[in-house]
Coordinates of C-alpha atoms in Angstrom, one line a residue:
X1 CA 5.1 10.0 12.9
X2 CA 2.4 8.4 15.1
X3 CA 1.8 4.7 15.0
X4 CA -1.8 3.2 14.8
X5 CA -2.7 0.3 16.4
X6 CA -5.7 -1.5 15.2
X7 CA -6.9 -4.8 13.5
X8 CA -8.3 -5.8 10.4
X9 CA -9.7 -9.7 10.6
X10 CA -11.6 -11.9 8.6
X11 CA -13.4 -15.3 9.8
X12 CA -11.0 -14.8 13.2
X13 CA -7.9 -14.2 11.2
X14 CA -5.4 -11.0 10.6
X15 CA -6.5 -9.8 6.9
X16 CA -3.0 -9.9 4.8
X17 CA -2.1 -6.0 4.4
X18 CA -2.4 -6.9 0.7
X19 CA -6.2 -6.8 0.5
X20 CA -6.3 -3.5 1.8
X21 CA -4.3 0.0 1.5
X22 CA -4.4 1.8 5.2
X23 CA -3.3 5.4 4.5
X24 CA -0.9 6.8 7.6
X25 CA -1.4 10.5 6.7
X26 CA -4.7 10.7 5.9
X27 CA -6.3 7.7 7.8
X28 CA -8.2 6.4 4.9
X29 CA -8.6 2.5 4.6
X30 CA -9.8 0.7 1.4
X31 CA -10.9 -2.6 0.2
X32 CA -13.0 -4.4 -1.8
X33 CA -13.1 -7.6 1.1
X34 CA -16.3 -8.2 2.8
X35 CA -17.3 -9.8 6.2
X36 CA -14.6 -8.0 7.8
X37 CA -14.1 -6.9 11.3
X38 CA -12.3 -3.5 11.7
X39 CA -11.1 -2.4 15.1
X40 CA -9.9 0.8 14.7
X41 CA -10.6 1.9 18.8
X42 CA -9.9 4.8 19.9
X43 CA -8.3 6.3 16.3
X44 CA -10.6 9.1 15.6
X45 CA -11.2 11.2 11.9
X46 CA -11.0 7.9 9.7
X47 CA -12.5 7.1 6.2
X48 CA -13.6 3.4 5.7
X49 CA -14.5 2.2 1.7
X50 CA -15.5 -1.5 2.2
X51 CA -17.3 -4.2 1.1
X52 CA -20.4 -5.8 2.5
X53 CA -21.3 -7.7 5.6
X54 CA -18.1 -5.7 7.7
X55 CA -18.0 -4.8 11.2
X56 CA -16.9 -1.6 12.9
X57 CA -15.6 -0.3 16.3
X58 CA -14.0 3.1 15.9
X59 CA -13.7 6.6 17.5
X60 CA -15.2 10.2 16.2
X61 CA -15.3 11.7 13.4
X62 CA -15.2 8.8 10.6
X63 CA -16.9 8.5 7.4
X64 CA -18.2 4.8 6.0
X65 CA -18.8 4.1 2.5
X66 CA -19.6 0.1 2.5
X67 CA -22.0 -2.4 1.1
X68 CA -24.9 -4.1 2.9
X69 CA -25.6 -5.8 6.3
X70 CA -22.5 -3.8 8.0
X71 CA -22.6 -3.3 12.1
X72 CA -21.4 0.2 13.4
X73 CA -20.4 1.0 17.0
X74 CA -18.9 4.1 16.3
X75 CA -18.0 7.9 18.9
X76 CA -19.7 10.7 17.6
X77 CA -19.6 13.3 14.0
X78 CA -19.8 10.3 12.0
X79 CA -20.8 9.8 8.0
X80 CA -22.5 6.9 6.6
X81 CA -23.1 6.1 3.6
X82 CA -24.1 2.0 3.0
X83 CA -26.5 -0.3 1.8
X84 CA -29.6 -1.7 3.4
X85 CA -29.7 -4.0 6.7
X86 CA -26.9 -2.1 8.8
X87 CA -27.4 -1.5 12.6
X88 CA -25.8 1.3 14.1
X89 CA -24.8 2.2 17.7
X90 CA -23.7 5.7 17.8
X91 CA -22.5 8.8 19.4
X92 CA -24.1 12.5 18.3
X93 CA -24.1 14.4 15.3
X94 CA -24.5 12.0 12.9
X95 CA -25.6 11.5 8.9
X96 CA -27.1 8.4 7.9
X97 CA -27.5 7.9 4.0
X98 CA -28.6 4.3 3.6
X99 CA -30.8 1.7 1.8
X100 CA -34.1 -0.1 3.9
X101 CA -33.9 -2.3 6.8
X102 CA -31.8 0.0 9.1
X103 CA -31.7 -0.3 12.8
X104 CA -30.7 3.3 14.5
X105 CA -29.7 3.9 18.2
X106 CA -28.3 7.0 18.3
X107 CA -27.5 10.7 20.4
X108 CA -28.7 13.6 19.5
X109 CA -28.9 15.9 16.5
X110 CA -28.8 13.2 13.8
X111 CA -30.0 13.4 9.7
X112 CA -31.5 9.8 8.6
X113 CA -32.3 9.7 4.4
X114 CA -33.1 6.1 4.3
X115 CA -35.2 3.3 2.5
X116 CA -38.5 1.9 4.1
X117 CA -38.6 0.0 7.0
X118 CA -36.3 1.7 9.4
X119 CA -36.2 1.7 13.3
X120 CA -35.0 4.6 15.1
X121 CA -34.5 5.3 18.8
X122 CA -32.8 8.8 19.4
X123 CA -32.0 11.3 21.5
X124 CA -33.0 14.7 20.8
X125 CA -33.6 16.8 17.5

């Protein structure tokens, strides 16, 4: 059985393992808290539900489903699906789903379906 290290905090401090369900097998981690910071470097294929106002640091191959106003600084093959005013830093090959206000800085051979008044800077296609 591997073991994952990472941290879940809110305003500085460890989130109780009560307020959200972290999924060993199938890397899936749920909750409904917001304003969260999630450090989950270096773990790769990970699914994220959470609420709004959450920040990310994680490796490749994860899939977001949040609220608004989340930060992403994420590896590459990543999902996204959020509300509006996110900013993301990521690798390639990447899908964006998301509301307006977006900031994108991305690699290469990424699909943006977003609301108005987004700001991209890519690599190619």
């Amino acid at each position: 059985m591997s073991i994952y290290n990472f941290s879940v905090t809110k305003n500085g401090k460890e989130l109780s393992s009560h307020l959200y369900s972290w999924n060993i097998n199938t890397k899936i981690f749920s909750t409904n808290e917001d304003n969260l910071v999630l450090d989950f470097r270096g773990i790769n294929n990970c699914t994220f539900t959470t609420g709004s106002g959450c920040t990310f640091i994680t490796g490749n191959n994860c899939t977001f489903t949040t609220g608004s106003g989340c930060i992403f600084d994420t590896g590459n093959n990543c999902t996204f699906t959020t509300g509006s005013g996110c900013t993301f830093i990521t690798g390639n090959n990447c899908t964006f789903t998301t509301g307006s206000g977006c900031i994108f800085d991305t690699g290469n051979n990424c699909t943006f379906t977003t609301g108005s008044g987004c700001t991209f800077i890519t690599g190619n296609n």
